[in-house]
Short mmCIF file of C-alpha atoms in Angstrom, two decimals:
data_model
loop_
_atom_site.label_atom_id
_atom_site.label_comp_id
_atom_site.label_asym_id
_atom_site.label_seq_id
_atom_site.Cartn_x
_atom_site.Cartn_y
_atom_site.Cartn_z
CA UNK A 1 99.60 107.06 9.32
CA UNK A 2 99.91 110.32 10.60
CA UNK A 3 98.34 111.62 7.94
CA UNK A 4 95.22 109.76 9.25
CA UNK A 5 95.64 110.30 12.40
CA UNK A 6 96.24 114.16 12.79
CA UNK A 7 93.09 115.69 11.78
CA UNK A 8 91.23 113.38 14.22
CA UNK A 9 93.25 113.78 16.88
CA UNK A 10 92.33 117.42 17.13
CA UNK A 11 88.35 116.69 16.02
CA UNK A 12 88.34 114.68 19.56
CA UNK A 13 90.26 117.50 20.86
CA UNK A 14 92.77 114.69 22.61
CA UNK A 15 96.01 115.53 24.03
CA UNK A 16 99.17 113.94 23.85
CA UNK A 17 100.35 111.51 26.89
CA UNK A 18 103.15 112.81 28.25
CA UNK A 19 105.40 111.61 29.73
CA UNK A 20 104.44 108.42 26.82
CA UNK A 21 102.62 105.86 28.15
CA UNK A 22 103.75 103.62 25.35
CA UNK A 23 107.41 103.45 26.92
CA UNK A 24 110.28 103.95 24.33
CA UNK A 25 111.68 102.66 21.84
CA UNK A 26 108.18 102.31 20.28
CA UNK A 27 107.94 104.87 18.56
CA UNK A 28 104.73 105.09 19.04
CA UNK A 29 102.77 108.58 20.27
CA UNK A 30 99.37 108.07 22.16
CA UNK A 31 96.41 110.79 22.86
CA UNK A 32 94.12 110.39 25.75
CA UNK A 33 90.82 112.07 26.10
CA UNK A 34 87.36 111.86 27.80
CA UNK A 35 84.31 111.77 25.62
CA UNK A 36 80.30 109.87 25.63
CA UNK A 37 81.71 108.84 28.99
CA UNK A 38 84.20 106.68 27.92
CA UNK A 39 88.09 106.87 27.89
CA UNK A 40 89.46 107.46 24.66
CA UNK A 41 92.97 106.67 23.37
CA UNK A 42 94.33 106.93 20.10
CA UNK A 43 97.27 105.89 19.34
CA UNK A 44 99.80 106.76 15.71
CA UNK A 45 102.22 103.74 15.50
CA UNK A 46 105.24 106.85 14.31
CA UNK A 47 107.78 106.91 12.43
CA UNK A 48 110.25 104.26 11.45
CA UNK A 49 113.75 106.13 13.13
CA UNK A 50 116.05 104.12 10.35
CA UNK A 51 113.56 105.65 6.78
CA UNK A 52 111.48 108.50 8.90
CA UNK A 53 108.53 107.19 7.19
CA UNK A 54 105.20 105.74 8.87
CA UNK A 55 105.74 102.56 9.96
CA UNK A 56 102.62 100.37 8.23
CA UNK A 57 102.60 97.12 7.59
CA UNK A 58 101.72 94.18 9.04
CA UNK A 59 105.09 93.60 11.79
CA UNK A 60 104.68 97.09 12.62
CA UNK A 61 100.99 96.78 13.63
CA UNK A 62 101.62 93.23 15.33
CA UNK A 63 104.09 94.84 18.11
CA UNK A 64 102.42 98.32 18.54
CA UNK A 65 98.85 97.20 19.16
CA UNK A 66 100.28 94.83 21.31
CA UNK A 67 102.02 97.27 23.22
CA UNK A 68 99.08 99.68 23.28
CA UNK A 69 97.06 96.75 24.62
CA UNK A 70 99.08 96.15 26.81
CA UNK A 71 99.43 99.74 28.15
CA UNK A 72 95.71 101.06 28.32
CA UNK A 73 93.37 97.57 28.67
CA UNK A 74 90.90 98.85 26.29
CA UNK A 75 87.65 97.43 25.98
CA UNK A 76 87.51 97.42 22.30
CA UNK A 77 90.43 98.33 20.09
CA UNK A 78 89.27 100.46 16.97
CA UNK A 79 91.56 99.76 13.94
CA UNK A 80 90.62 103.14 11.92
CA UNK A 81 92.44 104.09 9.03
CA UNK A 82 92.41 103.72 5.09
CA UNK A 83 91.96 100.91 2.22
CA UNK A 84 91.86 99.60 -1.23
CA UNK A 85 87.87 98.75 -1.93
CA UNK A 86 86.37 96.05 -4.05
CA UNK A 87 84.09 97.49 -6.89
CA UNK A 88 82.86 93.85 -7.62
CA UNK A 89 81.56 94.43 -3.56
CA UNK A 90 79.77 97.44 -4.35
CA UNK A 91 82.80 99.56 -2.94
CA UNK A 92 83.05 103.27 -4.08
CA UNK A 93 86.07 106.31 -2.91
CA UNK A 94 85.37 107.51 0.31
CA UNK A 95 82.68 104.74 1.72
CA UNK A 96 83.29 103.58 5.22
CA UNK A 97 83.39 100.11 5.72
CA UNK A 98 83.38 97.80 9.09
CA UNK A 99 85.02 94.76 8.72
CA UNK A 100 82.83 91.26 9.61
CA UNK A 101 86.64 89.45 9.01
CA UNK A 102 89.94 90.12 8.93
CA UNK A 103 92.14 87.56 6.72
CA UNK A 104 96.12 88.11 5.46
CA UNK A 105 96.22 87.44 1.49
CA UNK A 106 100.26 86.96 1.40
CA UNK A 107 101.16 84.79 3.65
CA UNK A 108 101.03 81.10 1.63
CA UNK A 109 102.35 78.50 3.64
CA UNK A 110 100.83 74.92 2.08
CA UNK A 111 101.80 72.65 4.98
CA UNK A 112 99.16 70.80 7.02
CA UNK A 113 97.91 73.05 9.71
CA UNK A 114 99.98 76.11 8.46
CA UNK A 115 98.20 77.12 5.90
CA UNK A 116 95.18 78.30 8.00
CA UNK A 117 97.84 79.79 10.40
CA UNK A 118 98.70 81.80 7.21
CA UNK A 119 95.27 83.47 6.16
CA UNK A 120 94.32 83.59 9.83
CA UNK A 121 90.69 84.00 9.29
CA UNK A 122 89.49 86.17 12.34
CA UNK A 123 85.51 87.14 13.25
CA UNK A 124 85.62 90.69 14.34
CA UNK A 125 83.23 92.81 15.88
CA UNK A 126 80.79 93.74 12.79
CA UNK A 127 78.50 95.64 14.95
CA UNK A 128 75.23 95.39 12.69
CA UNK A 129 73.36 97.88 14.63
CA UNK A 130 76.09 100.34 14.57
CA UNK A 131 76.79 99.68 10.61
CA UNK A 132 73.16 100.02 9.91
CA UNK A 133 72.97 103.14 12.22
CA UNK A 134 75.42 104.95 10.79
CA UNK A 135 74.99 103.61 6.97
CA UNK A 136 78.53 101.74 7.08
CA UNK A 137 78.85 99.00 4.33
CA UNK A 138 80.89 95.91 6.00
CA UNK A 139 82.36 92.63 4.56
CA UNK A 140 85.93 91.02 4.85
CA UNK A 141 89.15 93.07 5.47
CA UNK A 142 92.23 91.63 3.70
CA UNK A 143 95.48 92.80 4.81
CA UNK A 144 98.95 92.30 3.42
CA UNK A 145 102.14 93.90 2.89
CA UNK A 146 102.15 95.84 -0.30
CA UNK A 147 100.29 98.62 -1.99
CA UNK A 148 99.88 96.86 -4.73
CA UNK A 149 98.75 92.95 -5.19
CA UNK A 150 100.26 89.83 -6.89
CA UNK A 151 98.11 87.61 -9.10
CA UNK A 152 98.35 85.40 -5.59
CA UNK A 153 97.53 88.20 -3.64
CA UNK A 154 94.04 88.58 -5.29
CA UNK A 155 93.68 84.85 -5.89
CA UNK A 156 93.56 84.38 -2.08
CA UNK A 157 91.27 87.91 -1.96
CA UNK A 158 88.87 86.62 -4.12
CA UNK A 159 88.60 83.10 -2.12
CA UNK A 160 87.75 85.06 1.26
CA UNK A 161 85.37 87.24 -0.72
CA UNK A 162 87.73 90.13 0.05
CA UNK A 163 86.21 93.62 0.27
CA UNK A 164 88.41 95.84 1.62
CA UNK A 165 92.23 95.70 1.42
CA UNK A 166 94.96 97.42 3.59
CA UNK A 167 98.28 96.51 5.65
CA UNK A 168 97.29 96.17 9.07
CA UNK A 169 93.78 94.90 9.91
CA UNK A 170 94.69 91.21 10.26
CA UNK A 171 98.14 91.83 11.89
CA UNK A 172 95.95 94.02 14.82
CA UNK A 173 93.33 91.82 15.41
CA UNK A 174 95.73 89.06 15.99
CA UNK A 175 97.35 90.63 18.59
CA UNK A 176 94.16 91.61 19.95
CA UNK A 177 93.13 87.84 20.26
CA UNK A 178 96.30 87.33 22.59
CA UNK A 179 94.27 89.38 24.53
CA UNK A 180 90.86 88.35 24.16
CA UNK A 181 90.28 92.25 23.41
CA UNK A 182 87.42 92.99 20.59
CA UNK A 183 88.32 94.77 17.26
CA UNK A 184 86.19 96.90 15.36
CA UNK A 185 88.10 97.65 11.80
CA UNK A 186 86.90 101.08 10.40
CA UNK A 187 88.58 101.31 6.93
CA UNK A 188 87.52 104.29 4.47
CA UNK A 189 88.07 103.90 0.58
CA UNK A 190 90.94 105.18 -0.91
CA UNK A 191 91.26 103.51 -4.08
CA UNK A 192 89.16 100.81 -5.68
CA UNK A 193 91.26 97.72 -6.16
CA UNK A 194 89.65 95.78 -9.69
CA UNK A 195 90.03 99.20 -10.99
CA UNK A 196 91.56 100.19 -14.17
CA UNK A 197 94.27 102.60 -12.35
CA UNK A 198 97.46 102.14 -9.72
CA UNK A 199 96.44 101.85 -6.04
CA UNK A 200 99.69 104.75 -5.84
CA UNK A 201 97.91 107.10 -7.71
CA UNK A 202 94.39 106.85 -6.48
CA UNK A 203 95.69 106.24 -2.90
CA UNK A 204 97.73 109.69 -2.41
CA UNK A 205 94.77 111.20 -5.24
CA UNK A 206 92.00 110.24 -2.70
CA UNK A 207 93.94 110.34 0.62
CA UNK A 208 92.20 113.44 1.75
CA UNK A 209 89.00 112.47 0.76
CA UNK A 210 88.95 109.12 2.77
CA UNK A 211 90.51 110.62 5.97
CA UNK A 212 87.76 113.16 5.87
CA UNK A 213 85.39 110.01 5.56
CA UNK A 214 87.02 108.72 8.42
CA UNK A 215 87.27 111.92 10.63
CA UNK A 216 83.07 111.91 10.80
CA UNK A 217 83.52 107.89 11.08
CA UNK A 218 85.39 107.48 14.10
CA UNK A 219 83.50 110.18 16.35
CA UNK A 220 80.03 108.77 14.97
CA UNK A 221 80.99 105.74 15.90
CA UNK A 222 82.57 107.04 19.49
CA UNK A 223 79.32 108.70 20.03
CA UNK A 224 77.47 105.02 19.03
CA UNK A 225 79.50 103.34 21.54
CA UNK A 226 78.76 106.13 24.42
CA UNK A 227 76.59 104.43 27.10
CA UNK A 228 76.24 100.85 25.53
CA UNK A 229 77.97 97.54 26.53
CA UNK A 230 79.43 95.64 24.52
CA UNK A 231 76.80 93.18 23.97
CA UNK A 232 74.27 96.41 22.92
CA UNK A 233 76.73 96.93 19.99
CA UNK A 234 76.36 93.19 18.09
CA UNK B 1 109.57 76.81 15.43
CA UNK B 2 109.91 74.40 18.46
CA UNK B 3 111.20 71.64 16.17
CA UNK B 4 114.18 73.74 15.51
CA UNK B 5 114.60 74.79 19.21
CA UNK B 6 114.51 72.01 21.08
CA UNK B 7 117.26 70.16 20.50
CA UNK B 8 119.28 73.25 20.91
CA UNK B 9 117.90 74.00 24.50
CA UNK B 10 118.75 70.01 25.36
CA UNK B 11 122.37 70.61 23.83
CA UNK B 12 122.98 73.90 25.35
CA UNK B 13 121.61 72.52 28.69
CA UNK B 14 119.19 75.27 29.36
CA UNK B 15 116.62 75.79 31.64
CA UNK B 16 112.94 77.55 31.25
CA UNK B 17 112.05 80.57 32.73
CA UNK B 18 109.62 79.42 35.45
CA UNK B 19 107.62 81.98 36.21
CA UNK B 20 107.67 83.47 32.30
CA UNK B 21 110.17 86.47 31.94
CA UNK B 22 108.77 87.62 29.43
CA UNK B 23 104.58 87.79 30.42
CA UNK B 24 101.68 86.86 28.97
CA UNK B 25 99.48 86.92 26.63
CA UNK B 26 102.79 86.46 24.75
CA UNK B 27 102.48 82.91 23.82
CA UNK B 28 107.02 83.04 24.10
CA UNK B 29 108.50 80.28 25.93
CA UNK B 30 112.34 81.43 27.06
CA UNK B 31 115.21 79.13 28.10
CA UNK B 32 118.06 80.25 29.88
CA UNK B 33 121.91 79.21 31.13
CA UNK B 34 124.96 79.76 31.94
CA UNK B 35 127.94 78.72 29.48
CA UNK B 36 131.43 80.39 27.90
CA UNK B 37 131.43 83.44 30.55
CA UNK B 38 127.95 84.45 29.09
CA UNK B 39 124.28 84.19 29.74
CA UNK B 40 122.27 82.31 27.25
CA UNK B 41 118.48 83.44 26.62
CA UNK B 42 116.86 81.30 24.19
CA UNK B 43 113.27 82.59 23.53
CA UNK B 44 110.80 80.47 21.42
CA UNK B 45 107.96 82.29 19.84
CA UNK B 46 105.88 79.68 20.66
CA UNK B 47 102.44 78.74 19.44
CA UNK B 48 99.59 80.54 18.31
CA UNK B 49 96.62 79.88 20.62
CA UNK B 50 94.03 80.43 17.50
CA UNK B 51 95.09 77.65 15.32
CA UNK B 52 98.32 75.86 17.48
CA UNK B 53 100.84 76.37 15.26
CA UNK B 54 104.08 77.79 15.42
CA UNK B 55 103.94 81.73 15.10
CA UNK B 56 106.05 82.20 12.11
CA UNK B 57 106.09 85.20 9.98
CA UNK B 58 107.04 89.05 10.29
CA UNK B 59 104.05 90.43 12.50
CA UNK B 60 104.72 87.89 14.98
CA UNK B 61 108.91 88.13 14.68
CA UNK B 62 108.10 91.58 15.30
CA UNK B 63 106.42 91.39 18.48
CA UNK B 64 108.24 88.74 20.24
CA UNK B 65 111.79 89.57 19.17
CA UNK B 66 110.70 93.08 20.67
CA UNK B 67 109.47 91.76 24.10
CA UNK B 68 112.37 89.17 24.07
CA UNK B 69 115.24 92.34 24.16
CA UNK B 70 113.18 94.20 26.29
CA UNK B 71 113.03 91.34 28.68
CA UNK B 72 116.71 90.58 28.59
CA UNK B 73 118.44 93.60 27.28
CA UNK B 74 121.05 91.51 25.57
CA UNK B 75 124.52 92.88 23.91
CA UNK B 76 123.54 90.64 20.60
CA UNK B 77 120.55 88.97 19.64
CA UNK B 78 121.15 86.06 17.66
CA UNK B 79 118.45 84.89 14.83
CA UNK B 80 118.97 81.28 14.58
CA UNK B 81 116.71 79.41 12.08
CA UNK B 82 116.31 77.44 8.81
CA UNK B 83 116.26 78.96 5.32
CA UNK B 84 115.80 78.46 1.74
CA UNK B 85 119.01 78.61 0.01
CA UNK B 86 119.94 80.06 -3.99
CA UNK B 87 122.13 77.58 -5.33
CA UNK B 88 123.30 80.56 -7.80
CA UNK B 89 124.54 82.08 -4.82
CA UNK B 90 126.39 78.70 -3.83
CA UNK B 91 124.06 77.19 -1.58
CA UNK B 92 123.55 73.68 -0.58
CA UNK B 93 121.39 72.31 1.85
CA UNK B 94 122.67 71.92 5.59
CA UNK B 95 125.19 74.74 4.63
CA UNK B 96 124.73 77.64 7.30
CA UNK B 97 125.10 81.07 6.85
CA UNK B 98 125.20 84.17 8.63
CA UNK B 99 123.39 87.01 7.14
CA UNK B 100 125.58 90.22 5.89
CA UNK B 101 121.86 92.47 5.62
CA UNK B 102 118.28 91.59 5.93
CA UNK B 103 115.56 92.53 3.17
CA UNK B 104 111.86 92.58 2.50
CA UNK B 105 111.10 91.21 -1.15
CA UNK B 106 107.16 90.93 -0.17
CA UNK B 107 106.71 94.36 1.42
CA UNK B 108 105.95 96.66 -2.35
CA UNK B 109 105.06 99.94 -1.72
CA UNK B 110 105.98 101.63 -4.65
CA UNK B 111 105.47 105.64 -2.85
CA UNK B 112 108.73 107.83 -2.61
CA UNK B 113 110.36 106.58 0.51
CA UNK B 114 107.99 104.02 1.61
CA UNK B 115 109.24 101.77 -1.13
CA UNK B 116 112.79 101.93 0.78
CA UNK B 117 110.81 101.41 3.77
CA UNK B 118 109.06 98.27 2.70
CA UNK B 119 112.88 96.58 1.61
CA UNK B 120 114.34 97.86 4.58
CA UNK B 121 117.64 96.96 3.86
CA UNK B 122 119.62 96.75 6.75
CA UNK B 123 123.10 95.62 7.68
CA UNK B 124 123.58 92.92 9.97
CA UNK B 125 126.23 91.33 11.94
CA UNK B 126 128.46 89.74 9.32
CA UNK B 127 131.17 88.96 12.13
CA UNK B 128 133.75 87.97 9.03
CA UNK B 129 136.06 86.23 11.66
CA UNK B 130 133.46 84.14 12.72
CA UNK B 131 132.49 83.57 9.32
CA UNK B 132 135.78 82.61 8.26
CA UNK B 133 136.75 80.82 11.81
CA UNK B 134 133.68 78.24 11.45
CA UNK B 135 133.38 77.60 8.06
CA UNK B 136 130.05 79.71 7.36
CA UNK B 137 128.75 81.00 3.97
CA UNK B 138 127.55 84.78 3.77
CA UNK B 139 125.02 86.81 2.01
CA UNK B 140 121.97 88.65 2.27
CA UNK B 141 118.87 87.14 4.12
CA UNK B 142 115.39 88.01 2.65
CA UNK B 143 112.51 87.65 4.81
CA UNK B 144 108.81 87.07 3.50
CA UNK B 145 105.83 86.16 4.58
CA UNK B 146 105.19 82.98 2.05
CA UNK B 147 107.08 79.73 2.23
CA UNK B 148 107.16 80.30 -1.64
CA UNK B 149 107.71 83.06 -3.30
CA UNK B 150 106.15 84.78 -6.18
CA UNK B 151 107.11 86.29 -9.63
CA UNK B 152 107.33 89.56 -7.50
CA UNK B 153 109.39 87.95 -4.34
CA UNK B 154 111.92 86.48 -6.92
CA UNK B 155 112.91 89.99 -8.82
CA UNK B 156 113.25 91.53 -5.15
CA UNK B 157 115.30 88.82 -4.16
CA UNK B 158 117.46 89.17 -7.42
CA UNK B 159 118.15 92.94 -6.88
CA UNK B 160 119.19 92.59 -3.78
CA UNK B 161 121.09 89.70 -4.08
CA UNK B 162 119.45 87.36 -1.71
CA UNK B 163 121.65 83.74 -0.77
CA UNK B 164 119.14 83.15 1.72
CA UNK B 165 115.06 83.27 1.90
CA UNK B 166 113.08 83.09 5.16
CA UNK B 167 110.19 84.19 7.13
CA UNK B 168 111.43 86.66 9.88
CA UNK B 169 115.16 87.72 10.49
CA UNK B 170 114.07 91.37 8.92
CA UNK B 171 111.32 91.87 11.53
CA UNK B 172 113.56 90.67 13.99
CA UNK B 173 116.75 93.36 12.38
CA UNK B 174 114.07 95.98 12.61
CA UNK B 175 112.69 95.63 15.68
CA UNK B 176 116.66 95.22 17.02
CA UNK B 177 117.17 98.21 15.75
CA UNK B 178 114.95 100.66 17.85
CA UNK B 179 116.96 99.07 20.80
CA UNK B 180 120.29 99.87 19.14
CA UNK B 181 120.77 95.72 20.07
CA UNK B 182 123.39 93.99 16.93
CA UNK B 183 121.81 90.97 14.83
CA UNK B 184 123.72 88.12 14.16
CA UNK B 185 121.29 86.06 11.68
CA UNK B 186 122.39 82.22 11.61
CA UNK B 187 120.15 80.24 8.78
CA UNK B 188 120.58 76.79 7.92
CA UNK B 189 119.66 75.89 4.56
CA UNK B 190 116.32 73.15 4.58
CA UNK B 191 115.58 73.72 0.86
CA UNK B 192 116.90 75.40 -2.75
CA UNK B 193 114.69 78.26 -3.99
CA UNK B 194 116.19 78.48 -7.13
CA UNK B 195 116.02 74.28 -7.70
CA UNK B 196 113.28 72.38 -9.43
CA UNK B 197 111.36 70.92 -5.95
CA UNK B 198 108.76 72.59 -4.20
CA UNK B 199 109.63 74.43 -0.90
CA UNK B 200 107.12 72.75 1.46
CA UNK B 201 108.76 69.39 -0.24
CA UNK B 202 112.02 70.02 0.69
CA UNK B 203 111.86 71.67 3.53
CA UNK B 204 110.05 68.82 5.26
CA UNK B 205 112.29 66.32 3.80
CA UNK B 206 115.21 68.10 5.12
CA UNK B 207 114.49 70.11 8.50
CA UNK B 208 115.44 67.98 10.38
CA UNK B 209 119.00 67.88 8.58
CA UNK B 210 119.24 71.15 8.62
CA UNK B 211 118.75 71.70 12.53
CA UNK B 212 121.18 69.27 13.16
CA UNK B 213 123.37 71.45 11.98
CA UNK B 214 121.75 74.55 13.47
CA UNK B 215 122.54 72.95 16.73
CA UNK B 216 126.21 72.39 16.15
CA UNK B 217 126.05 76.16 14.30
CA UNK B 218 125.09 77.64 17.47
CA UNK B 219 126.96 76.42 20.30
CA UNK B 220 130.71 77.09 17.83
CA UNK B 221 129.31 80.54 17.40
CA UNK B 222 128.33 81.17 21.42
CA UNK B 223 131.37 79.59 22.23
CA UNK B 224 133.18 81.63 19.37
CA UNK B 225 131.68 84.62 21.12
CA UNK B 226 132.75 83.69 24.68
CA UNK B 227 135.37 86.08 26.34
CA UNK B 228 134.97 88.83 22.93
CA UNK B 229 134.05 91.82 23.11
CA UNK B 230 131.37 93.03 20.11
CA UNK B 231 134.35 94.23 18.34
CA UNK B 232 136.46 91.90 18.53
CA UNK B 233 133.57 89.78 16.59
CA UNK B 234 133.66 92.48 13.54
#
C-alpha cells in the first residue's frame, strides 16, 4: 500500500523511475536507488484505475511481482509490508516478523494433487542470522484474500501453524519461484488475529505504528544484506 | 485446465506457438489459427512447476491473462471454462452461459472502498444477440479461490446474484480491464452449487460433459463473431 510504501521511499531517499520501467498498464510505480553497495528497487503495486484504491490481494501481487521480476532481475525480492499476528505465537502490535513459509489459507480445492496446489506451502528465505541480528521473530506467513477470516480460513491457519497473516506473501513468492528468485517476507504487526477485536479497527488503529516498525525494518535489513552473498544470509 | 483445452485446440485445428509468444518463466502454452476472417489465440495457463498441476485460481488468472493480451493485443478476450451452476438461478449441468458481470465473493475487506474493491463488480460482455442466437443462459459469474464455498462465499454470491461460480474469470475481467480489452466469459456448468452433492464430486463426474459442450460453445461463438464488428456483438 502506499501508505506503506511512502515514508520508506523517502527514508532510502529513492527516486522515482521515470520514464517507468514497469511499462504501462501496470499500474505499478517503481523507485531506484544505490545504497550498502547494492541496487535498490522498490516497487508500490498502485492503484486499481476502475475503485482508485490500492490494489492488494493475492491476483494483484501474482502479476506485479512478476512484472517487477521480470523488469529489474533482482537477487532477492523483499516482500515488506503489514499483517495480522498470532498471539497464541507470541505475536504483539508492531513486532517485525520474517517469514520461514509462506502458505494461502483460502484456497480449498480437495482433489488429488490440487489440494497441495491450493495451500502452496513455499520455504522462503528465513535468514536466521539476519532475524537473530536484528531481533526479528519469524514463523509461517499465511496469506489470503480478506481482512477478516472464515472459520476455514483459520482452520487451515492453525494446521500450518500460521503466525502471521496478510494478502500477498504467498501470491509473491509464487511468482518468485517461476523465477527461481529468493523471497524474504518482512511483515510488521498490525493487528493480532485470536484477538478479542476486528482486524478493521486495529488494522487502520495500528497502521502507523507498524509502518514505522517497518520503516527501521527494511533499511536494517538493507544495511544486513550490504556486502554479503546470499549464502552469508541463511 | 488442459483437460478443458485440448479438445478445443484439436477441434479448432490450432497450432502452438513454437518458439513461446508469450516467454518464460510463464509456464503458458498458446495455440494459434486462422478461421472465420479472424485470428485465434488460445493460451493455456499451463502447469505449475512446484507441484504439476494446473494453475488455477485468481493470482495466477491474473498474471497470465495479463501476459496473454499483452502478447497478442486482441479486440476480445474470451474466458472459456467450466463452472458451478445455481439451480435457483436455472442452471443445469452442460448448460453454458456467458457472464453479464464478474464478482469476488472471497475477497472481504470490509474498509470504505476497499470492500468495493475486493467484489469488484464489473460488467462483462453480455453480447445479448449471441446469447439469444446460440441458445446461452446469462448471469453473473463469481470467481473464488475454493472449489467450495463457504458460509461467507454463499451470502456474497446471493447479493450479487451469482448463476455461475468459478475460479478466475474476475482476475481475468480485471486484468482486461487495464488494457481497455472486452471480456466475453463462456462457463459451462460441471456441477450445482446450490444441490445436495459435493463440488469435487460432481465436477469430476461431469467435466468431461461439460467440455464437450465447451467445445461446441466456442467454435458457434468464434464463428458467431466472424465478419462483426464489437458492436455489432452488443
Amino acid at each position: 500500500m502506499e501508505a506503506e510504501a511512502m515514508p520508506m521511499i523517502e527514508r532510502l531517499g529513492l527516486k522515482k523511475d521515470d520514464p517507468p520501467v514497469i511499462a504501462p498498464p501496470a499500474p505499478c510505480i517503481s523507485y531506484s536507488g544505490t545504497d550498502w553497495g547494492m541496487k535498490i528497487h522498490l516497487v508500490c503495486f498502485g492503484k486499481c484505475p476502475g475503485t482508485g484504491m490500492d490494489t492488494v490481494g493475492t491476483a494483484p501481487a501474482s502479476l506485479f511481482s512478476y512484472l517487477a521480476i521480470q523488469a529489474f532481475s533482482p537477487d532477492v525480492v523483499v516482500s515488506a509490508g503489514t499483517a495480522g499476528g498470532f498471539k497464541c505465537k507470541g505475536a504483539s502490535i508492531g513486532d517485525v516478523f520474517v517469514a520461514t513459509n509462506t502458505v494461502n489459507h483460502d484456497r480449498r480445492i480437495p482433489i488429488p494433487g490440487f489440494a497441495e496446489y491450493g495451500v502452496d506451502k513455499r520455504v522462503t528465505m528465513s535468514a536466521p542470522k539476519l532475524t537473530a541480528a536484528l531481533n526479528f521473530k519469524s514463523g509461517v506467513c499465511s496469506s489470503g484474500n480478506s481482512l477478516d477470516y472464515t472459520k476455514e480460513d483459520m482452520e487451515l491457519m492453525m494446521e500450518h501453524e500460521a503466525c502471521v497473516k496478510e494478502m500477498e506473501a504467498a501470491a509473491i513468492s509464487w511468482s518468485a519461484s517461476l523465477f527461481c528468485c529468493p523471497v524474504l517476507c518482512l511483515k510488521s504487526i498490525t493487528d493480532i488475529v485470536d484477538g478479542d477485536r476486528p482486524a478493521q479497527d486495529e488494522f487502520l488503529e495500528n497502521l502507523h505504528k507498524a509502518a514505522a516498525a517497518l520503516q527501521e525494518a527494511v533499511p536494517r535489513t538493507l544495511e544486513f544484506f550490504g556486502g554479503k552473498t546470499l549464502g552469508d544470509l541463511y
